[in-house]
Coordinates of C-alpha atoms in Angstrom, one line a residue:
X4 CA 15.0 22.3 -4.7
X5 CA 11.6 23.2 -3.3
X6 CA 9.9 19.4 -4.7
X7 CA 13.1 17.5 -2.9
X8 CA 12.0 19.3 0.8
X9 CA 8.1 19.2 0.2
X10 CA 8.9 15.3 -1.0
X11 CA 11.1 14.6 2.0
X12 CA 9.0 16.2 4.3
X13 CA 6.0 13.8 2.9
X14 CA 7.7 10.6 2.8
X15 CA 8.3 11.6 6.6
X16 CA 4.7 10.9 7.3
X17 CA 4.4 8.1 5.4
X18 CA 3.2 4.2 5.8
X19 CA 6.2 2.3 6.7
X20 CA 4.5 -1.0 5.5
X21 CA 4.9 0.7 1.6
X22 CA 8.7 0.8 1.5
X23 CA 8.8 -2.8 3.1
X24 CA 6.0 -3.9 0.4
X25 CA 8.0 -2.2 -2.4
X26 CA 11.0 -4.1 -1.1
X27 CA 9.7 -7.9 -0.6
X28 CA 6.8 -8.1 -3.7
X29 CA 6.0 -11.3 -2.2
X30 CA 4.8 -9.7 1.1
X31 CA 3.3 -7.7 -1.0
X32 CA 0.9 -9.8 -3.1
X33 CA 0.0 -12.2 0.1
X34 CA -1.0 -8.9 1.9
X35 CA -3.1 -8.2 -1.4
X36 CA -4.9 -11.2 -1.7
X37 CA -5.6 -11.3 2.3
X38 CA -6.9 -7.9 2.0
X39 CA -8.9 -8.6 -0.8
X40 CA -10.4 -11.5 0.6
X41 CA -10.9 -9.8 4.4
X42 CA -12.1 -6.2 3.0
X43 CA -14.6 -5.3 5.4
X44 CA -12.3 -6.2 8.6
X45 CA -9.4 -4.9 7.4
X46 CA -10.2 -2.2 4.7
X47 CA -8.4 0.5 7.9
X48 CA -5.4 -1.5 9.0
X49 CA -1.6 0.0 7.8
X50 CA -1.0 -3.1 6.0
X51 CA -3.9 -3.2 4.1
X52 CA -3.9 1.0 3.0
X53 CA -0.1 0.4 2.1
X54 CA -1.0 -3.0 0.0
X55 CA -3.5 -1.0 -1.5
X56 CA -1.4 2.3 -2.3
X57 CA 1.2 0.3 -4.2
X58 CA -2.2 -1.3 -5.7
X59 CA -3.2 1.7 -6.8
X60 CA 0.2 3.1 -7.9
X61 CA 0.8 0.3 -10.5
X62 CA -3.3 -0.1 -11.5
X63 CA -4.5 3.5 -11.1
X64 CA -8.1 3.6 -10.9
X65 CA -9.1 0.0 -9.4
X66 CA -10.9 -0.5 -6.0
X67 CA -12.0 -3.1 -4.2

């Protein structure tokens, strides 16, 4: 009962952009590649840290 609230009250304060990534894997992998390509300018943006979470989640362990 206690991981349900502490994981309900963390999804609160997640990136919107990873529930619409995880939902359209298209978006997804063009938002990759742009990031990938544009790192430097857009390493901060919400689009790019959200690309990159979902990055992470299925390839733990790989950066930029």
């Amino acid at each position: 009962m206690t991981f349900v609230a502490a994981g309900l009250l963390l999804s609160g304060c997640a990136n919107p952009e990873v529930q619409v990534y995880r939902k359209d894997p298209h978006a997804y992998l063009k938002e990759l590649v742009y990031c990938e390509n544009n790192w430097a300018e857009l390493k901060d943006t919400p689009k790019c840290q959200a690309a990159m979470q979902i990055n992470e989640e299925m390839f733990p362990g790989w950066h930029p």
